[in-house]
Tab-separated table of C-alpha atoms and ligand atoms in Angstrom:
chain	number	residue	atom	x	y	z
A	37	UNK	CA	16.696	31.589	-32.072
A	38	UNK	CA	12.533	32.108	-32.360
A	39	UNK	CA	10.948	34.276	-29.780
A	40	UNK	CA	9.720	31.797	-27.306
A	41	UNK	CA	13.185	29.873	-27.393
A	42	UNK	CA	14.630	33.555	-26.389
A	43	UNK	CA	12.470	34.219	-23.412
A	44	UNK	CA	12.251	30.528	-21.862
A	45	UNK	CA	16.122	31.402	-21.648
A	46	UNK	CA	15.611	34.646	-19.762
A	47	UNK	CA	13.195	32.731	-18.011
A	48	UNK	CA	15.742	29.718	-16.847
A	49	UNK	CA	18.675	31.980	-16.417
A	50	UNK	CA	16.963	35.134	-14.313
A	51	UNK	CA	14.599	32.087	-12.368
A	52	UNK	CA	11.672	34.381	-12.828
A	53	UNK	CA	9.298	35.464	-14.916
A	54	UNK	CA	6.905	39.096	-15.853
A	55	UNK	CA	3.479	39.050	-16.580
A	56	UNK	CA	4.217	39.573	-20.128
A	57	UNK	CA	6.351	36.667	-20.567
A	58	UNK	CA	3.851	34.399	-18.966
A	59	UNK	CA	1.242	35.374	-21.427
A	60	UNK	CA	3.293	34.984	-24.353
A	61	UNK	CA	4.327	31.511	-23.287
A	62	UNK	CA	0.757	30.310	-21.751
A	63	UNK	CA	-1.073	31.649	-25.461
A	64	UNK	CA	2.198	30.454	-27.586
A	65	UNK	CA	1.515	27.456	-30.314
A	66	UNK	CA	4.433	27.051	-31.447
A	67	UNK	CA	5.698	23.922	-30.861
A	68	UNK	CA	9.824	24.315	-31.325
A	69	UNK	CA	9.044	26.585	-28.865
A	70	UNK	CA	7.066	25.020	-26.556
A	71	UNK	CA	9.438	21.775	-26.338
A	72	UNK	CA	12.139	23.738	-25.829
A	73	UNK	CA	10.757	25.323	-22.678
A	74	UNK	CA	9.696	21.557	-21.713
A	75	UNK	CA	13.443	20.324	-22.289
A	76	UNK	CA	15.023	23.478	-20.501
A	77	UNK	CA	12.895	22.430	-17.433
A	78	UNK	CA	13.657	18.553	-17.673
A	79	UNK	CA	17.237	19.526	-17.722
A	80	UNK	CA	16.816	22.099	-14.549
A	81	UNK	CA	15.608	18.818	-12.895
A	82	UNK	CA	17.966	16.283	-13.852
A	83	UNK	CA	21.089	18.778	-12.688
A	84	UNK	CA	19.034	18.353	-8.845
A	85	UNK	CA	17.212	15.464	-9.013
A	86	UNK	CA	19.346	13.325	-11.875
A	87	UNK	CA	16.542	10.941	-13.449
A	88	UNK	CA	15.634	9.822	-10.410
A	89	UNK	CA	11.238	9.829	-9.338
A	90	UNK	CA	10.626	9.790	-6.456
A	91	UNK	CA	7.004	8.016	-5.202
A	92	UNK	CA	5.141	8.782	-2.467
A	93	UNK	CA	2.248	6.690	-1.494
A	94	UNK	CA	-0.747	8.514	-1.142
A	95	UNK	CA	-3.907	6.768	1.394
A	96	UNK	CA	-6.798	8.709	1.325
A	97	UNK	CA	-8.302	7.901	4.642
A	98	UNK	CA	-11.589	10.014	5.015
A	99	UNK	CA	-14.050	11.763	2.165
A	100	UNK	CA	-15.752	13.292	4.713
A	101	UNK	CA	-15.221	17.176	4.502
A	102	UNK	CA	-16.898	20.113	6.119
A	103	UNK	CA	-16.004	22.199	3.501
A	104	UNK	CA	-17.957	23.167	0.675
A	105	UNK	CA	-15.284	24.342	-2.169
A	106	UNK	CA	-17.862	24.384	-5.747
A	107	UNK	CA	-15.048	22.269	-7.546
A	108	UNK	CA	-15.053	19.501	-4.915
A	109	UNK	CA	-16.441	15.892	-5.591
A	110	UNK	CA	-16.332	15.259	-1.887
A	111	UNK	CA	-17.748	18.668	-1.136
A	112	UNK	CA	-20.481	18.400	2.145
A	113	UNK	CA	-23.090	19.555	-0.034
A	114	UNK	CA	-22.599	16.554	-2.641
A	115	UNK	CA	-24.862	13.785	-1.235
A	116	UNK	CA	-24.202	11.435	-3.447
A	117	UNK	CA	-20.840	11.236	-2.119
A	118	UNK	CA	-20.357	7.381	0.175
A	119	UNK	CA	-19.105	8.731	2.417
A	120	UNK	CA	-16.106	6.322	4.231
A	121	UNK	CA	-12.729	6.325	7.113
A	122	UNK	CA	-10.588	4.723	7.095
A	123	UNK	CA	-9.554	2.662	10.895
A	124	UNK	CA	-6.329	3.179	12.803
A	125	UNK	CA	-6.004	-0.108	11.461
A	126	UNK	CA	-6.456	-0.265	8.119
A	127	UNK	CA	-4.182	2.759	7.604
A	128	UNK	CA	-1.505	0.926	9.024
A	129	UNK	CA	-2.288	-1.841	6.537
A	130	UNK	CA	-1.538	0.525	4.000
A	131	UNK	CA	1.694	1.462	5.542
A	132	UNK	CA	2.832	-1.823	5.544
A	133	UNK	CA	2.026	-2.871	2.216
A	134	UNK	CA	3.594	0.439	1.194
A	135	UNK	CA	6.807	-0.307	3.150
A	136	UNK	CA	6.994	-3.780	1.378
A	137	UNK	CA	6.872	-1.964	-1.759
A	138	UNK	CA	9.509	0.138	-1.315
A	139	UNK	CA	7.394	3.384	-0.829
A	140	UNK	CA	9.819	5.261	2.453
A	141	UNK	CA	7.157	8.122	1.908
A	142	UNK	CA	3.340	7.689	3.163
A	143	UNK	CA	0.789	10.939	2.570
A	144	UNK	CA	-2.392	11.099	4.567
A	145	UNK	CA	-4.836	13.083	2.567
A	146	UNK	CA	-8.062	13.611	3.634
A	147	UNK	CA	-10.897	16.015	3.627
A	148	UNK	CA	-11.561	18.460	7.055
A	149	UNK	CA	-13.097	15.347	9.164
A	150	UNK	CA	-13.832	16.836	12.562
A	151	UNK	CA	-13.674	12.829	13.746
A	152	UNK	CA	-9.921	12.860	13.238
A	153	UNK	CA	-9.374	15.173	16.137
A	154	UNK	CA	-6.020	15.867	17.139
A	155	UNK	CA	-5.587	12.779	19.160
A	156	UNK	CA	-6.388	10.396	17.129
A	157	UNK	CA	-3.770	12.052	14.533
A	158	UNK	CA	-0.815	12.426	16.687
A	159	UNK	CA	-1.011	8.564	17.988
A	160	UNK	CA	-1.874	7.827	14.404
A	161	UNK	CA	1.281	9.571	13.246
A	162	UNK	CA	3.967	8.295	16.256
A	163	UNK	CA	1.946	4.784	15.556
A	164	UNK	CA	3.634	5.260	11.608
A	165	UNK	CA	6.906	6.582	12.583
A	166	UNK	CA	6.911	3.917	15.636
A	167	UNK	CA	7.102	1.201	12.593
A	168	UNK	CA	8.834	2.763	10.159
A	169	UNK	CA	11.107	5.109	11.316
A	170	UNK	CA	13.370	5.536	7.874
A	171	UNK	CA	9.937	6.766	6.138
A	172	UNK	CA	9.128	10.281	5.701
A	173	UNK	CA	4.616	10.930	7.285
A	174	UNK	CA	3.371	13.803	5.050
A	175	UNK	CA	-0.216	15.167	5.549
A	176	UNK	CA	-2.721	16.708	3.281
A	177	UNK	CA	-5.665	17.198	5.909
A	178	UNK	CA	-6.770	20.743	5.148
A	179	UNK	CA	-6.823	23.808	7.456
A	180	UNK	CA	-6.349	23.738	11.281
A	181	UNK	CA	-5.125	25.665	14.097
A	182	UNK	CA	-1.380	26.150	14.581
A	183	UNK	CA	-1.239	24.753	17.613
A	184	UNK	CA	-2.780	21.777	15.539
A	185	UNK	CA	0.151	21.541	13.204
A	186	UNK	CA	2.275	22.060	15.933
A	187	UNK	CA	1.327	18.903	17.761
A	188	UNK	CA	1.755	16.350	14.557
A	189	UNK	CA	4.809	17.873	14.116
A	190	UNK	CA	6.067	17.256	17.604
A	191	UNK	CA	5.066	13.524	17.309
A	192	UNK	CA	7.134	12.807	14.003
A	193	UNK	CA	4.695	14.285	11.245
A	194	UNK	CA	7.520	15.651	8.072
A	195	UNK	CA	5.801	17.531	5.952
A	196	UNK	CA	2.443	18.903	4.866
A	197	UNK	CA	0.524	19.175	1.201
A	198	UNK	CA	-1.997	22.208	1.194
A	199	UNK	CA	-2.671	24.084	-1.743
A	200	UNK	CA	-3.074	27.306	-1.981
A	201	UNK	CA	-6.014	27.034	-4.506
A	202	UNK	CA	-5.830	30.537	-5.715
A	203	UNK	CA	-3.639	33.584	-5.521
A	204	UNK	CA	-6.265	35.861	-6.140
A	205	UNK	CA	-8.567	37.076	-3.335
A	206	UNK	CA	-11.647	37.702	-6.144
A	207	UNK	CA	-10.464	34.634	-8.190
A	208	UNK	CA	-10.701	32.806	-4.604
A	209	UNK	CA	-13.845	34.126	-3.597
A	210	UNK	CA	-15.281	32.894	-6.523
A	211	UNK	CA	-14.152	28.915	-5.870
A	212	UNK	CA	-15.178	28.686	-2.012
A	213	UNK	CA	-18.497	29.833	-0.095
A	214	UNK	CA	-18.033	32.740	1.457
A	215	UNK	CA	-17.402	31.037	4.963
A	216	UNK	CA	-14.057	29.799	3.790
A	217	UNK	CA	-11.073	32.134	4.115
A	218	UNK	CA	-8.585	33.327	1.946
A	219	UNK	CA	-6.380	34.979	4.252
A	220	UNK	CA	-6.445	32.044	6.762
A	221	UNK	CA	-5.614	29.687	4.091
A	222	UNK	CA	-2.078	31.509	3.351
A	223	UNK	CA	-1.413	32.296	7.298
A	224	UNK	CA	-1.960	28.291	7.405
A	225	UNK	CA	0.585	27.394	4.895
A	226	UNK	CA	3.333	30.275	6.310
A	227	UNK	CA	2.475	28.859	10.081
A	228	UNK	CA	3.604	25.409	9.244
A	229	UNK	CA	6.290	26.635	7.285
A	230	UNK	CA	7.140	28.609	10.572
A	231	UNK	CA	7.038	25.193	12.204
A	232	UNK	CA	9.779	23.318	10.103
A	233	UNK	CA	7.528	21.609	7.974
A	234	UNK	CA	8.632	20.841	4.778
A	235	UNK	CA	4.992	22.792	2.897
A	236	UNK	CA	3.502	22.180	-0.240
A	237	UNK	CA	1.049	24.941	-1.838
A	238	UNK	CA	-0.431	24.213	-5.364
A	239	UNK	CA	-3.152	25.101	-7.775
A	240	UNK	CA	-5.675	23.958	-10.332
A	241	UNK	CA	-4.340	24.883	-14.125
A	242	UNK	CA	-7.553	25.692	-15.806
A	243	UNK	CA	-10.330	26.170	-12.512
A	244	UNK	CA	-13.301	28.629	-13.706
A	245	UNK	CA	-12.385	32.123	-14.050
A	246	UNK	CA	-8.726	31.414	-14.117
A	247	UNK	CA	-6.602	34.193	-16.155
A	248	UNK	CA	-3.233	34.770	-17.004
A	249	UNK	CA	-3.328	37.351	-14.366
A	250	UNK	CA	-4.387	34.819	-11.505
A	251	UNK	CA	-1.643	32.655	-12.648
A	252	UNK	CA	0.798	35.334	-12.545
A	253	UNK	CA	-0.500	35.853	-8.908
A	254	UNK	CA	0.146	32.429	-8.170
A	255	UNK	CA	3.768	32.534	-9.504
A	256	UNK	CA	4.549	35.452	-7.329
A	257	UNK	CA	2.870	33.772	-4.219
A	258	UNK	CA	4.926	30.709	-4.453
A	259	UNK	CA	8.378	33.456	-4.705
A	260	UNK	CA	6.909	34.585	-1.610
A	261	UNK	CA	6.229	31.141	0.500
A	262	UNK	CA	9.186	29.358	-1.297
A	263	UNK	CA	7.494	25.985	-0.333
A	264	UNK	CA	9.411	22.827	-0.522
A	265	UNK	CA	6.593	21.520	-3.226
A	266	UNK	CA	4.588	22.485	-5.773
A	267	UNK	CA	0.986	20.646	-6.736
A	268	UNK	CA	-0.538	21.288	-9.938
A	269	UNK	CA	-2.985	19.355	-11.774
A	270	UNK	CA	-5.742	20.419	-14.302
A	271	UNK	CA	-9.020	21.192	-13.058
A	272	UNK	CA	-11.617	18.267	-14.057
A	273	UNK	CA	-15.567	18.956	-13.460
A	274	UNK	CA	-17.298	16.707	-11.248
A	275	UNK	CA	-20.601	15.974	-12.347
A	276	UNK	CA	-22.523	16.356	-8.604
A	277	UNK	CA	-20.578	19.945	-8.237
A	278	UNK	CA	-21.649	23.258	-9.242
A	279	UNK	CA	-19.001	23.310	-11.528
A	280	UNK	CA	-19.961	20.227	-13.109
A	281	UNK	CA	-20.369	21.864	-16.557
A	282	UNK	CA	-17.704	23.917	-16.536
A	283	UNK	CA	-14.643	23.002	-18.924
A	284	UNK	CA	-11.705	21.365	-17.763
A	285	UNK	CA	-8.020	22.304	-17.786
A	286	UNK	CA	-5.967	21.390	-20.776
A	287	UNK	CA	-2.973	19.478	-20.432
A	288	UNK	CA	-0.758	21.705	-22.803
A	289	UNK	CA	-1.115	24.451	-20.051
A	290	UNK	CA	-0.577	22.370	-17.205
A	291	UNK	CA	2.790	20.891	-18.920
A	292	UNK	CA	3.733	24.492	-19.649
A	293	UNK	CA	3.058	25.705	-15.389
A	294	UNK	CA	4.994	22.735	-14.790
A	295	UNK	CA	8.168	23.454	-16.613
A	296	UNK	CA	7.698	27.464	-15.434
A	297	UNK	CA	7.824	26.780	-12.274
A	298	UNK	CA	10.455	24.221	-12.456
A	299	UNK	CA	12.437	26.691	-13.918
A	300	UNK	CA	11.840	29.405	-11.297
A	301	UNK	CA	12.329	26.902	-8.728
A	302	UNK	CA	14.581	24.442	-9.623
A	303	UNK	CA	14.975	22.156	-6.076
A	304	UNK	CA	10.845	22.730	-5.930
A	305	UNK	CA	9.427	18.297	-5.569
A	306	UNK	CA	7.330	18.550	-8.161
A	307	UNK	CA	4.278	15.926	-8.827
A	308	UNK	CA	2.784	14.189	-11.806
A	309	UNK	CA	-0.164	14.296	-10.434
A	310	UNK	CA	-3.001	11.923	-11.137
A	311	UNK	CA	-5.479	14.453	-12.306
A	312	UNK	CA	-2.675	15.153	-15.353
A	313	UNK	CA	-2.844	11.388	-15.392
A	314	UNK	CA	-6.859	11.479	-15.564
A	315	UNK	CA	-6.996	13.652	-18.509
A	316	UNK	CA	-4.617	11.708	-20.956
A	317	UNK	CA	-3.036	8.917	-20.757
A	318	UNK	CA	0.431	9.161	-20.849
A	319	UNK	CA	-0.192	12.635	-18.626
A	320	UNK	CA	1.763	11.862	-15.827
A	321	UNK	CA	5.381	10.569	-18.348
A	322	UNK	CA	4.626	13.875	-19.870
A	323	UNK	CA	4.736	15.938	-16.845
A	324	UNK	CA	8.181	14.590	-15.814
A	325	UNK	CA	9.319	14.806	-19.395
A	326	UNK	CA	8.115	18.705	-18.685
A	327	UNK	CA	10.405	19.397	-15.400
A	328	UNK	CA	8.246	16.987	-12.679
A	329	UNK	CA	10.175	14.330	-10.330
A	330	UNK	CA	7.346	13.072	-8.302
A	331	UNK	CA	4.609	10.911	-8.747
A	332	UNK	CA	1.874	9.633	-5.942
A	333	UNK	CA	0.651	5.983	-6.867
A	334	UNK	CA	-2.139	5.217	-4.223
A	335	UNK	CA	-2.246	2.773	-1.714
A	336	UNK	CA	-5.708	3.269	-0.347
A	337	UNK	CA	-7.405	-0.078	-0.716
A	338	UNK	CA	-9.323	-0.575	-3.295
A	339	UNK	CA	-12.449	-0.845	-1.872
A	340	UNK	CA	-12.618	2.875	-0.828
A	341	UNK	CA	-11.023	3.824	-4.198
A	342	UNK	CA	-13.926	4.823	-6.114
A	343	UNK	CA	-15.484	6.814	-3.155
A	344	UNK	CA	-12.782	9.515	-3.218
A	345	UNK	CA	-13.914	11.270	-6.136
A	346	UNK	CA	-12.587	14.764	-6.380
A	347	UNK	CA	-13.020	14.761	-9.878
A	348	UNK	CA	-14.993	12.500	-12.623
A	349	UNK	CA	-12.550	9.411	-14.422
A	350	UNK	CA	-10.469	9.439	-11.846
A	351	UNK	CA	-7.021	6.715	-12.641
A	352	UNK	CA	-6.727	3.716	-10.863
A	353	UNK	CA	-9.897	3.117	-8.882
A	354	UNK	CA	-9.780	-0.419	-9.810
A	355	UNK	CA	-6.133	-1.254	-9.358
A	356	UNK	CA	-4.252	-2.878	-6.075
A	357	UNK	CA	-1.399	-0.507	-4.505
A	358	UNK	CA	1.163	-3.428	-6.065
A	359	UNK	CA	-0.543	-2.852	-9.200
A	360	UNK	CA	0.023	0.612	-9.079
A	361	UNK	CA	3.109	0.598	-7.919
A	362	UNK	CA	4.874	-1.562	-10.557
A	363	UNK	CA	2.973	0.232	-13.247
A	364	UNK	CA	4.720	3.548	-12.184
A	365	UNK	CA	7.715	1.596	-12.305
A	366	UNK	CA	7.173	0.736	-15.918
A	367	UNK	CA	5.766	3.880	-17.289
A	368	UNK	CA	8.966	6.088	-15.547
A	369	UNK	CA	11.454	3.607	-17.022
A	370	UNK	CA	9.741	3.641	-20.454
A	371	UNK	CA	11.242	7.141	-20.451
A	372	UNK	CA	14.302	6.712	-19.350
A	373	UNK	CA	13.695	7.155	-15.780
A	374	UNK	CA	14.122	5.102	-12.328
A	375	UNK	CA	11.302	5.004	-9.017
A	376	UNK	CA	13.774	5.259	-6.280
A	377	UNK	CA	13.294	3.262	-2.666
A	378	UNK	CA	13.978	7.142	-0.848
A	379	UNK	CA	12.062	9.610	1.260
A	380	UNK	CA	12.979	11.201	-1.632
A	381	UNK	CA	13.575	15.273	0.778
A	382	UNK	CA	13.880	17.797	-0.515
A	383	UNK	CA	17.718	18.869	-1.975
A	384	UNK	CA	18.573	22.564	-0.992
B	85	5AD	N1	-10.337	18.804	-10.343
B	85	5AD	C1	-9.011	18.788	-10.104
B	85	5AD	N2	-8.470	18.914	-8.879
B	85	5AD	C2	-9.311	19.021	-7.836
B	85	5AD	N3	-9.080	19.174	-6.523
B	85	5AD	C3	-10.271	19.228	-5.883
B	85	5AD	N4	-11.271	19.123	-6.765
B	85	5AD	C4	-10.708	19.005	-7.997
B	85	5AD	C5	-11.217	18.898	-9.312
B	85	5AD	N5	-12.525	18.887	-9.564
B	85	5AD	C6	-7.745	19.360	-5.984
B	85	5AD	C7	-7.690	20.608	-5.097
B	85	5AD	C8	-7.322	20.056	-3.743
B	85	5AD	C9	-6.639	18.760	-4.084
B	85	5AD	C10	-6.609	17.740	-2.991
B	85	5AD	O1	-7.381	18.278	-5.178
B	85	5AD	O2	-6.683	21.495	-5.582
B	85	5AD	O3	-6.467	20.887	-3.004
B	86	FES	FE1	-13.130	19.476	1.002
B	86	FES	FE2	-12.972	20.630	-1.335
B	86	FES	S1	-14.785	20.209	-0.217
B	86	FES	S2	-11.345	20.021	-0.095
């Protein structure tokens, strides 16, 4: 058996991984090698997950953001940004059509909108579980207070998407203006872990500065949390960000963080995101070919679509959530795979 072969083994049977074996698999080109470490990590998922996807419908309800992250499209400093919220209303809309679809899993994602105060969330959220009590409310709405996450929790709120960004306090440092906070970011994800939430931490594959060694950090981070999910997608420049002219992530190395960390985590829900999507085409069928079993068609309506621009070329600005929906449907069973009607929880 070649090299690489040998150590994606070690890699799958110890569910871990050294420094040294991450950098020979991240700078490896050999491709016998590098689809075997893609097929070991399909398999890992289809003994948990069989070849089932599970979808999630994602509604982006506010660009506003007080942050300032350099990577951001909806960053405070970018004016260009149109700057839109969704109503009470209208995200309901979007839960219905969603339900009607067959999604049983809605995501609120948003940027840190100081208008959303904690009141309007926690009717928002018992208004959603109210209606649809079989469907899983999962929220992606940045940092808050504890007590915060406490009190969506309390009224029905599941789980909660917030990635760590970096595991490297330099590396960090480096991505956010100074008055964002490393530490506070991590003591957010292990408070709502505290909670019961089910958590989701993630990364960029490919931000500016990113080593081997940052990526080795975040590897030994996620050991630590052992969050429920895992989101990775390539970086993509924005062009009204600093990083505008920086280069992007490649997809290669965000197929090959996918399959590690399926294969140091094998339960971990693991998305094809839709920046992998954004930066080639058949991205996302790629990813779950590479140890993914999520994917997060959007449901936003289409009018706001193009306004929530983290990244330039971002998929399906133009396309209604059915649209979306069934075109999942197609591009998962072109590979052998089905979109399940399910909260789709995580499996212990
Ligand atoms: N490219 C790729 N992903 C990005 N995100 C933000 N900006 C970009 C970008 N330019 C990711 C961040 C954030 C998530 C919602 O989107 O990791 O946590
Ligand atoms: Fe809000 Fe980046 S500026 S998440």
């Amino acid at each position: 058996m070649n090299k690489i072969k040998q150590i994606v083994a070690v890699i799958r049977d110890r569910q871990d991984i050294t420094k040294e074996e991450l950098q020979l698999v991240l700078q490896t080109k050999d491709t016998d090698g590098i689809q075997y470490l893609y097929d070991m990590a399909k398999e890992t998922a289809q003994t948990v997950y069989g070849n089932q996807v599970f979808i999630r419908g994602l509604i982006e309800f506010t660009n506003y953001c007080r942050n300032d992250c350099y990577y951001c499209g909806i960053r405070k400093s970018n004016t260009q940004a149109q700057r839109y919220r969704l109503t009470g209303e209208q995200i309901l809309s979007c839960c219905k059509t969603g339900y009607e679809l067959g999604f049983r899993t809605f995501v609120l994602q948003g940027g840190e909108d100081g208008f959303f105060t904690d009141e309007k969330l926690c009717s928002l959220i018992s208004e959603i579980k109210k209606n649809y009590p079989d469907c899983a409310v999962t929220l992606s709405i940045g940092e808050r207070e504890k007590e915060s996450y406490q009190r969506f929790f309390d009224v029905g709120a599941d789980r909660y998407l917030l990635r760590h960004e970096t595991a490297q306090e330099c590396h960090y440092k480096s991505l956010h203006p100074s008055a964002m906070s490393f530490e506070h970011r991590r003591q957010c994800l292990y408070n709502l872990k505290e909670i019961g939430y089910q958590v989701g931490c993630g990364f960029m594959v490919g931000s500016p500065g990113q080593t081997v060694e940052t990526l080795y950090e975040d590897l030994r981070f996620i050991k630590e949390l052992a969050p429920h999910m895992v989101g990775i997608g390539p970086f993509i420049p924005q062009k009204d960000t600093p990083f505008a002219g920086k280069a992007a992530g490649t997809m290669e190395q965000t197929l090959k963080l996918l399959s590690i960390i399926r294969l140091i985590h094998p339960h971990v829900l693991l998305p094809a995101t839709t920046a992998l999507g954004t930066i080639h085409p058949k991205g996302r069928e790629k990813g779950i070919l590479a140890g993914a079993n999520v994917v997060m068609p959007n449901l936003s309506p289409v009018n706001v679509r193009e306004k929530y621009k983290l990244y330039d070329n971002k998929i399906c600005t133009g396309d209604e959530a059915a649209e979306c929906r069934f075109c999942m449907q197609r591009r998962m069973e072109s590979i052998g795979y089905q979109v399940v009607t399910d909260r789709g929880d995580y499996r212990p």
